[in-house]
mmCIF file of C-alpha atoms and ligand atoms in Angstrom:
data_model
loop_
_atom_site.group_PDB
_atom_site.id
_atom_site.type_symbol
_atom_site.label_atom_id
_atom_site.label_comp_id
_atom_site.label_asym_id
_atom_site.label_seq_id
_atom_site.Cartn_x
_atom_site.Cartn_y
_atom_site.Cartn_z
ATOM 1 C CA MET A 1 56.410 -45.535 -72.881
ATOM 2 C CA ARG A 2 58.206 -42.584 -74.408
ATOM 3 C CA ILE A 3 59.455 -39.833 -72.106
ATOM 4 C CA ASP A 4 60.834 -36.532 -73.393
ATOM 5 C CA ILE A 5 62.715 -34.300 -70.976
ATOM 6 C CA LEU A 6 63.498 -30.636 -71.549
ATOM 7 C CA THR A 7 66.504 -29.423 -69.596
ATOM 8 C CA LEU A 8 69.402 -26.987 -69.640
ATOM 9 C CA PHE A 9 71.622 -29.726 -68.181
ATOM 10 C CA PRO A 10 71.160 -32.954 -70.184
ATOM 11 C CA ALA A 11 74.352 -34.501 -68.789
ATOM 12 C CA MET A 12 72.725 -34.742 -65.351
ATOM 13 C CA PHE A 13 70.522 -37.576 -66.624
ATOM 14 C CA ALA A 14 73.355 -39.719 -67.970
ATOM 15 C CA GLY A 15 74.238 -41.504 -64.716
ATOM 16 C CA PRO A 16 70.856 -42.391 -63.218
ATOM 17 C CA PHE A 17 69.294 -43.474 -66.496
ATOM 18 C CA SER A 18 72.189 -45.614 -67.651
ATOM 19 C CA GLU A 19 72.242 -47.897 -64.619
ATOM 20 C CA SER A 20 70.222 -50.708 -63.119
ATOM 21 C CA ILE A 21 66.470 -51.080 -63.722
ATOM 22 C CA ILE A 22 65.932 -48.003 -65.907
ATOM 23 C CA LYS A 23 68.833 -49.046 -68.115
ATOM 24 C CA ARG A 24 67.366 -52.542 -68.471
ATOM 25 C CA ALA A 25 63.925 -51.108 -69.332
ATOM 26 C CA THR A 26 65.359 -48.890 -72.074
ATOM 27 C CA GLU A 27 67.412 -51.778 -73.446
ATOM 28 C CA LYS A 28 64.284 -53.957 -73.527
ATOM 29 C CA GLY A 29 62.480 -51.175 -75.415
ATOM 30 C CA ILE A 30 59.788 -50.801 -72.728
ATOM 31 C CA LEU A 31 60.977 -47.295 -72.004
ATOM 32 C CA GLU A 32 62.413 -44.671 -74.323
ATOM 33 C CA ILE A 33 63.870 -41.592 -72.644
ATOM 34 C CA ILE A 34 64.904 -38.682 -74.842
ATOM 35 C CA VAL A 35 66.675 -35.760 -73.210
ATOM 36 C CA HIS A 36 66.512 -32.438 -75.092
ATOM 37 C CA GLN A 37 68.716 -29.397 -74.585
ATOM 38 C CA ILE A 38 66.398 -26.374 -74.224
ATOM 39 C CA ARG A 39 69.160 -24.115 -75.547
ATOM 40 C CA ASP A 40 68.869 -25.802 -78.974
ATOM 41 C CA TYR A 41 65.398 -24.269 -79.313
ATOM 42 C CA ALA A 42 66.409 -20.678 -78.455
ATOM 43 C CA PRO A 43 65.803 -18.544 -81.540
ATOM 44 C CA ASP A 44 68.685 -16.055 -81.115
ATOM 45 C CA LYS A 45 72.256 -16.712 -82.165
ATOM 46 C CA HIS A 46 73.540 -16.808 -78.557
ATOM 47 C CA HIS A 47 70.921 -19.386 -77.554
ATOM 48 C CA ILE A 48 69.752 -17.352 -74.592
ATOM 49 C CA THR A 49 67.204 -19.160 -72.437
ATOM 50 C CA ASP A 50 66.770 -16.810 -69.472
ATOM 51 C CA ASP A 51 66.330 -13.108 -68.773
ATOM 52 C CA TYR A 52 65.742 -10.652 -65.931
ATOM 53 C CA PRO A 53 62.280 -10.622 -64.360
ATOM 54 C CA TYR A 54 59.987 -7.756 -65.301
ATOM 55 C CA GLY A 55 59.315 -5.607 -62.253
ATOM 56 C CA GLY A 56 62.697 -6.505 -60.756
ATOM 57 C CA GLY A 57 63.522 -9.114 -58.165
ATOM 58 C CA ALA A 58 66.284 -11.611 -57.621
ATOM 59 C CA GLY A 59 67.497 -14.145 -60.153
ATOM 60 C CA MET A 60 66.710 -14.987 -63.742
ATOM 61 C CA VAL A 61 63.543 -16.349 -65.324
ATOM 62 C CA MET A 62 63.432 -18.927 -68.114
ATOM 63 C CA LYS A 63 62.139 -17.354 -71.321
ATOM 64 C CA PRO A 64 58.991 -18.696 -72.967
ATOM 65 C CA GLU A 65 60.198 -18.876 -76.625
ATOM 66 C CA PRO A 66 62.650 -21.807 -76.300
ATOM 67 C CA LEU A 67 60.237 -23.825 -74.164
ATOM 68 C CA PHE A 68 57.248 -23.298 -76.472
ATOM 69 C CA SER A 69 59.378 -24.082 -79.554
ATOM 70 C CA ALA A 70 60.786 -27.221 -77.951
ATOM 71 C CA VAL A 71 57.387 -28.612 -76.941
ATOM 72 C CA GLU A 72 55.828 -27.720 -80.325
ATOM 73 C CA SER A 73 58.683 -29.326 -82.216
ATOM 74 C CA ILE A 74 58.833 -32.504 -80.090
ATOM 75 C CA LEU A 75 55.053 -33.039 -80.065
ATOM 76 C CA GLY A 76 54.505 -31.842 -83.644
ATOM 77 C CA LEU A 77 52.166 -28.987 -82.692
ATOM 78 C CA PRO A 78 51.535 -25.764 -84.598
ATOM 79 C CA PRO A 79 52.997 -22.601 -83.058
ATOM 80 C CA LEU A 80 50.639 -21.889 -80.159
ATOM 81 C CA SER A 81 49.323 -18.412 -79.560
ATOM 82 C CA ARG A 82 46.388 -16.651 -78.010
ATOM 83 C CA ASP A 83 44.600 -16.762 -81.391
ATOM 84 C CA ASN A 84 44.596 -20.534 -81.863
ATOM 85 C CA CYS A 85 44.049 -21.648 -78.294
ATOM 86 C CA VAL A 86 40.382 -21.682 -77.592
ATOM 87 C CA LEU A 87 39.705 -24.615 -75.319
ATOM 88 C CA PRO A 88 36.159 -25.984 -75.265
ATOM 89 C CA GLU A 89 34.635 -25.180 -71.875
ATOM 90 C CA ALA A 90 33.782 -28.848 -71.238
ATOM 91 C CA MET A 91 37.439 -29.721 -71.642
ATOM 92 C CA GLN A 92 38.541 -27.058 -69.170
ATOM 93 C CA GLU A 93 36.189 -28.369 -66.487
ATOM 94 C CA GLY A 94 37.557 -31.913 -66.518
ATOM 95 C CA MET A 95 41.241 -30.997 -66.505
ATOM 96 C CA THR A 96 43.710 -30.454 -63.679
ATOM 97 C CA SER A 97 45.425 -27.702 -65.568
ATOM 98 C CA PRO A 98 43.699 -26.759 -68.834
ATOM 99 C CA SER A 99 46.171 -25.112 -71.151
ATOM 100 C CA CYS A 100 46.525 -24.186 -74.760
ATOM 101 C CA VAL A 101 48.589 -27.275 -75.486
ATOM 102 C CA SER A 102 45.735 -29.586 -74.462
ATOM 103 C CA ALA A 103 43.712 -28.367 -77.450
ATOM 104 C CA TYR A 104 46.267 -30.131 -79.679
ATOM 105 C CA THR A 105 47.620 -33.140 -77.812
ATOM 106 C CA THR A 106 46.730 -35.582 -75.064
ATOM 107 C CA VAL A 107 50.394 -36.013 -74.066
ATOM 108 C CA PRO A 108 50.817 -34.656 -70.517
ATOM 109 C CA VAL A 109 53.277 -31.754 -70.473
ATOM 110 C CA ILE A 110 54.546 -31.755 -66.907
ATOM 111 C CA LEU A 111 56.350 -28.853 -65.297
ATOM 112 C CA MET A 112 58.507 -29.722 -62.301
ATOM 113 C CA THR A 113 57.904 -27.003 -59.718
ATOM 114 C CA PRO A 114 57.753 -26.696 -55.923
ATOM 115 C CA GLN A 115 54.349 -25.062 -56.506
ATOM 116 C CA GLY A 116 52.869 -28.167 -58.149
ATOM 117 C CA ARG A 117 50.661 -30.922 -56.803
ATOM 118 C CA GLN A 118 52.507 -33.190 -54.431
ATOM 119 C CA PHE A 119 54.004 -36.294 -56.030
ATOM 120 C CA ASP A 120 53.134 -39.604 -54.386
ATOM 121 C CA GLN A 121 52.529 -43.221 -55.322
ATOM 122 C CA HIS A 122 49.007 -42.418 -56.590
ATOM 123 C CA VAL A 123 50.389 -39.797 -58.976
ATOM 124 C CA ALA A 124 53.101 -42.262 -60.024
ATOM 125 C CA HIS A 125 50.407 -44.802 -60.966
ATOM 126 C CA GLU A 126 48.422 -42.142 -62.790
ATOM 127 C CA LEU A 127 51.430 -41.053 -64.859
ATOM 128 C CA ALA A 128 52.561 -44.634 -65.522
ATOM 129 C CA ALA A 129 49.263 -45.282 -67.321
ATOM 130 C CA HIS A 130 50.180 -42.906 -70.182
ATOM 131 C CA ASP A 131 52.161 -44.071 -73.185
ATOM 132 C CA ARG A 132 53.934 -40.753 -73.566
ATOM 133 C CA LEU A 133 54.997 -37.964 -71.177
ATOM 134 C CA LEU A 134 56.968 -34.760 -71.519
ATOM 135 C CA PHE A 135 58.795 -33.162 -68.576
ATOM 136 C CA ILE A 136 60.027 -29.578 -68.313
ATOM 137 C CA CYS A 137 62.836 -28.965 -65.824
ATOM 138 C CA GLY A 138 62.967 -25.402 -64.570
ATOM 139 C CA HIS A 139 66.084 -23.635 -63.317
ATOM 140 C CA TYR A 140 67.038 -20.259 -61.803
ATOM 141 C CA GLU A 141 63.874 -18.584 -60.457
ATOM 142 C CA GLY A 142 61.657 -20.825 -62.587
ATOM 143 C CA VAL A 143 59.774 -20.299 -65.847
ATOM 144 C CA ASP A 144 57.874 -17.378 -67.355
ATOM 145 C CA GLU A 145 54.271 -17.581 -66.143
ATOM 146 C CA ARG A 146 52.974 -17.996 -69.731
ATOM 147 C CA VAL A 147 54.681 -21.384 -69.851
ATOM 148 C CA ARG A 148 52.777 -22.445 -66.762
ATOM 149 C CA GLU A 149 49.492 -21.011 -68.013
ATOM 150 C CA HIS A 150 49.471 -22.070 -71.645
ATOM 151 C CA LEU A 151 52.097 -24.750 -72.272
ATOM 152 C CA VAL A 152 51.896 -27.212 -69.415
ATOM 153 C CA THR A 153 49.032 -29.520 -68.499
ATOM 154 C CA ASP A 154 50.334 -30.595 -65.095
ATOM 155 C CA GLU A 155 52.622 -29.224 -62.382
ATOM 156 C CA VAL A 156 54.333 -31.628 -60.020
ATOM 157 C CA SER A 157 56.355 -31.048 -56.862
ATOM 158 C CA ILE A 158 58.411 -33.729 -55.129
ATOM 159 C CA GLY A 159 58.116 -32.030 -51.740
ATOM 160 C CA ASP A 160 57.949 -28.808 -49.812
ATOM 161 C CA TYR A 161 61.526 -27.713 -50.297
ATOM 162 C CA VAL A 162 63.311 -25.878 -53.093
ATOM 163 C CA LEU A 163 66.001 -27.485 -55.224
ATOM 164 C CA THR A 164 68.248 -25.687 -57.693
ATOM 165 C CA GLY A 165 66.591 -27.247 -60.731
ATOM 166 C CA GLY A 166 63.886 -29.598 -61.980
ATOM 167 C CA GLU A 167 66.344 -32.279 -63.101
ATOM 168 C CA LEU A 168 66.531 -34.227 -59.831
ATOM 169 C CA PRO A 169 62.735 -33.979 -59.307
ATOM 170 C CA ALA A 170 62.125 -35.249 -62.872
ATOM 171 C CA MET A 171 64.481 -38.176 -62.223
ATOM 172 C CA VAL A 172 62.637 -39.010 -59.007
ATOM 173 C CA VAL A 173 59.250 -38.950 -60.732
ATOM 174 C CA ILE A 174 60.455 -40.923 -63.770
ATOM 175 C CA ASP A 175 62.163 -43.545 -61.624
ATOM 176 C CA ALA A 176 59.035 -44.022 -59.495
ATOM 177 C CA LEU A 177 56.646 -44.286 -62.434
ATOM 178 C CA ALA A 178 58.939 -46.384 -64.630
ATOM 179 C CA ARG A 179 59.034 -49.268 -62.162
ATOM 180 C CA LEU A 180 55.205 -49.414 -62.335
ATOM 181 C CA ILE A 181 55.175 -50.010 -66.091
ATOM 182 C CA PRO A 182 54.468 -53.691 -66.762
ATOM 183 C CA GLY A 183 57.659 -55.560 -67.633
ATOM 184 C CA VAL A 184 60.083 -53.033 -66.128
ATOM 185 C CA LEU A 185 60.548 -54.989 -62.897
ATOM 186 C CA GLY A 186 61.159 -58.703 -62.928
ATOM 187 C CA ALA A 187 58.683 -60.967 -61.106
ATOM 188 C CA GLU A 188 61.069 -61.141 -58.153
ATOM 189 C CA GLU A 189 60.924 -57.355 -57.800
ATOM 190 C CA ALA A 190 57.122 -57.087 -57.735
ATOM 191 C CA THR A 191 55.625 -53.910 -56.304
ATOM 192 C CA HIS A 192 52.331 -55.161 -54.855
ATOM 193 C CA GLU A 193 53.448 -55.448 -51.213
ATOM 194 C CA GLU A 194 55.606 -52.350 -51.134
ATOM 195 C CA SER A 195 55.246 -49.258 -49.013
ATOM 196 C CA HIS A 196 52.537 -46.921 -50.321
ATOM 197 C CA THR A 197 51.134 -49.378 -52.855
ATOM 198 C CA ARG A 198 48.038 -49.953 -50.733
ATOM 199 C CA GLY A 199 48.508 -47.021 -48.397
ATOM 200 C CA THR A 200 50.602 -48.718 -45.713
ATOM 201 C CA LEU A 201 54.337 -49.052 -45.067
ATOM 202 C CA GLU A 202 56.040 -52.321 -45.845
ATOM 203 C CA TYR A 203 56.815 -54.801 -43.068
ATOM 204 C CA PRO A 204 60.440 -55.223 -41.866
ATOM 205 C CA GLN A 205 62.587 -57.495 -44.018
ATOM 206 C CA TYR A 206 65.451 -59.789 -43.011
ATOM 207 C CA THR A 207 67.963 -61.907 -44.879
ATOM 208 C CA ARG A 208 70.789 -64.307 -43.932
ATOM 209 C CA PRO A 209 72.371 -64.792 -41.434
ATOM 210 C CA ALA A 210 69.538 -65.782 -39.098
ATOM 211 C CA ASN A 211 71.608 -64.500 -36.190
ATOM 212 C CA PHE A 212 73.853 -61.497 -36.741
ATOM 213 C CA ARG A 213 75.994 -60.470 -33.775
ATOM 214 C CA GLY A 214 73.348 -61.730 -31.407
ATOM 215 C CA TRP A 215 70.437 -60.024 -33.184
ATOM 216 C CA ALA A 216 68.154 -62.835 -34.296
ATOM 217 C CA VAL A 217 65.569 -62.819 -37.065
ATOM 218 C CA PRO A 218 61.990 -63.187 -35.671
ATOM 219 C CA PRO A 219 61.529 -66.980 -35.327
ATOM 220 C CA VAL A 220 58.202 -66.960 -37.220
ATOM 221 C CA LEU A 221 60.065 -66.075 -40.432
ATOM 222 C CA LEU A 222 62.104 -69.262 -40.125
ATOM 223 C CA SER A 223 59.100 -71.427 -39.268
ATOM 224 C CA GLY A 224 58.111 -72.222 -42.854
ATOM 225 C CA HIS A 225 54.480 -71.682 -41.812
ATOM 226 C CA HIS A 226 53.046 -69.655 -44.682
ATOM 227 C CA GLY A 227 49.920 -68.478 -42.827
ATOM 228 C CA GLU A 228 51.853 -67.269 -39.790
ATOM 229 C CA VAL A 229 54.442 -65.514 -41.914
ATOM 230 C CA GLU A 230 51.631 -63.752 -43.770
ATOM 231 C CA ARG A 231 50.056 -62.668 -40.465
ATOM 232 C CA PHE A 232 53.442 -61.415 -39.224
ATOM 233 C CA HIS A 233 53.824 -59.340 -42.414
ATOM 234 C CA GLN A 234 50.340 -57.857 -42.066
ATOM 235 C CA THR A 235 50.742 -57.096 -38.350
ATOM 236 C CA GLU A 236 54.195 -55.548 -38.661
ATOM 237 C CA SER A 237 53.212 -53.507 -41.699
ATOM 238 C CA LEU A 238 50.236 -52.073 -39.799
ATOM 239 C CA ARG A 239 52.234 -51.563 -36.581
ATOM 240 C CA ARG A 240 54.920 -49.673 -38.499
ATOM 241 C CA THR A 241 52.384 -47.512 -40.346
ATOM 242 C CA LEU A 242 50.563 -46.755 -37.105
ATOM 243 C CA ARG A 243 53.780 -45.671 -35.408
ATOM 244 C CA ARG A 244 55.414 -43.753 -38.231
ATOM 245 C CA ARG A 245 52.644 -42.502 -40.524
ATOM 246 C CA PRO A 246 49.260 -42.936 -38.799
ATOM 247 C CA GLU A 247 47.648 -40.450 -41.213
ATOM 248 C CA LEU A 248 48.193 -42.936 -44.064
ATOM 249 C CA LEU A 249 45.736 -45.356 -42.488
ATOM 250 C CA ARG A 250 42.839 -43.027 -43.253
ATOM 251 C CA ARG A 251 43.296 -43.709 -46.988
ATOM 252 C CA ALA A 252 44.666 -47.254 -46.793
ATOM 253 C CA GLU A 253 42.875 -50.094 -48.557
ATOM 254 C CA LEU A 254 42.674 -52.678 -45.762
ATOM 255 C CA THR A 255 41.218 -56.169 -45.932
ATOM 256 C CA LYS A 256 38.768 -57.313 -43.232
ATOM 257 C CA GLU A 257 41.612 -59.301 -41.655
ATOM 258 C CA GLU A 258 43.883 -56.243 -41.591
ATOM 259 C CA GLU A 259 41.121 -54.124 -40.066
ATOM 260 C CA LYS A 260 40.842 -56.712 -37.287
ATOM 261 C CA ILE A 261 44.614 -56.629 -36.676
ATOM 262 C CA LEU A 262 44.578 -52.838 -36.654
ATOM 263 C CA ARG A 263 41.777 -52.715 -34.070
ATOM 264 C CA LYS A 264 43.843 -55.025 -31.875
ATOM 265 C CA LEU A 265 46.958 -52.877 -32.268
ATOM 266 C CA LEU A 266 44.963 -49.747 -31.427
ATOM 267 C CA LYS A 267 43.730 -51.345 -28.206
ATOM 268 C CA GLY A 268 47.410 -51.931 -27.344
HETATM 269 C C1 SAM B 301 65.114 -22.568 -57.510
HETATM 270 S S1 SAM B 301 63.728 -23.380 -58.162
HETATM 271 C C2 SAM B 301 62.599 -22.068 -58.444
HETATM 272 C C3 SAM B 301 61.642 -21.858 -57.321
HETATM 273 C C4 SAM B 301 60.675 -20.731 -57.578
HETATM 274 N N1 SAM B 301 61.328 -19.468 -57.536
HETATM 275 C C5 SAM B 301 59.554 -20.757 -56.538
HETATM 276 O O1 SAM B 301 59.675 -20.087 -55.530
HETATM 277 O O2 SAM B 301 58.582 -21.498 -56.733
HETATM 278 C C6 SAM B 301 64.257 -23.799 -59.769
HETATM 279 C C7 SAM B 301 63.568 -24.969 -60.414
HETATM 280 O O3 SAM B 301 63.823 -26.138 -59.672
HETATM 281 C C8 SAM B 301 62.743 -27.034 -59.789
HETATM 282 N N2 SAM B 301 62.317 -27.412 -58.430
HETATM 283 C C9 SAM B 301 62.818 -26.910 -57.281
HETATM 284 N N3 SAM B 301 62.250 -27.495 -56.212
HETATM 285 C C10 SAM B 301 61.359 -28.384 -56.688
HETATM 286 C C11 SAM B 301 60.448 -29.293 -56.068
HETATM 287 N N4 SAM B 301 60.330 -29.380 -54.752
HETATM 288 N N5 SAM B 301 59.682 -30.077 -56.868
HETATM 289 C C12 SAM B 301 59.776 -29.985 -58.215
HETATM 290 N N6 SAM B 301 60.617 -29.141 -58.854
HETATM 291 C C13 SAM B 301 61.401 -28.349 -58.110
HETATM 292 C C14 SAM B 301 61.676 -26.347 -60.609
HETATM 293 O O4 SAM B 301 61.763 -26.821 -61.938
HETATM 294 C C15 SAM B 301 62.070 -24.885 -60.523
HETATM 295 O O5 SAM B 301 61.657 -24.170 -61.659
#
């Protein structure tokens, strides 16, 4: 997968993407991450990327010209304008966020914004299925509305709080989706039993020593009895989800066996 990121602060990505699993994935060639400085696409000689909001108000707004130029240049699109952006109606109906850019490319152009759809494991899976993605990281008060309306095809929020920029949110989203791309995680790091994969939280995990300062590991985990260990995992995963995030169980994909365990837990 190729991921392009537009940012005013490219250096922020250096640490997280040059360590651990993401580093290994880029070295293996499974993932290519290209970070672009938005300033390089500003047409004026001072490379200005923000300006005061029309109508007044606090803070600065990111100008549309550098962002449009950057996306057009990276994706090889013609200069987009009102004149060449007539989207077929059928296309508009099926899309989350129909925009001018979708008339020319199928690459998702994703704006990080606290006003976007909420990121979760389902969205991570959806994004991981693409072979190319482009992220726009906002800053200051955000981006000119024409960017949102005509340049992006998706808007994603990592939660109901406001950060200073879209860089950390983009890193969160990229990290979560990257580990779902086949080959990024080794077999020993498989994702199928993890929290949120099937709509439940993962069961508690223990490692050596079996007894740490008097706190012992549940004996069933040392029993070597595969069936009982499996039942312990299912029960504890459901118990934990019920206690901490009961609303998740409405959407969870449970097996018949898990439904039985859940009914028992509900009865107390
Ligand atoms: C200070 S915020 C702007 C918030 C904007 N004025 C608003 O009220 O929606 C600056 C940038 O940080 C990013 N950002 C902040 N919080 C975010 C969140 N929860 N999810 C995704 N991006 C976020 C966005 O790229 C945004 O353009």
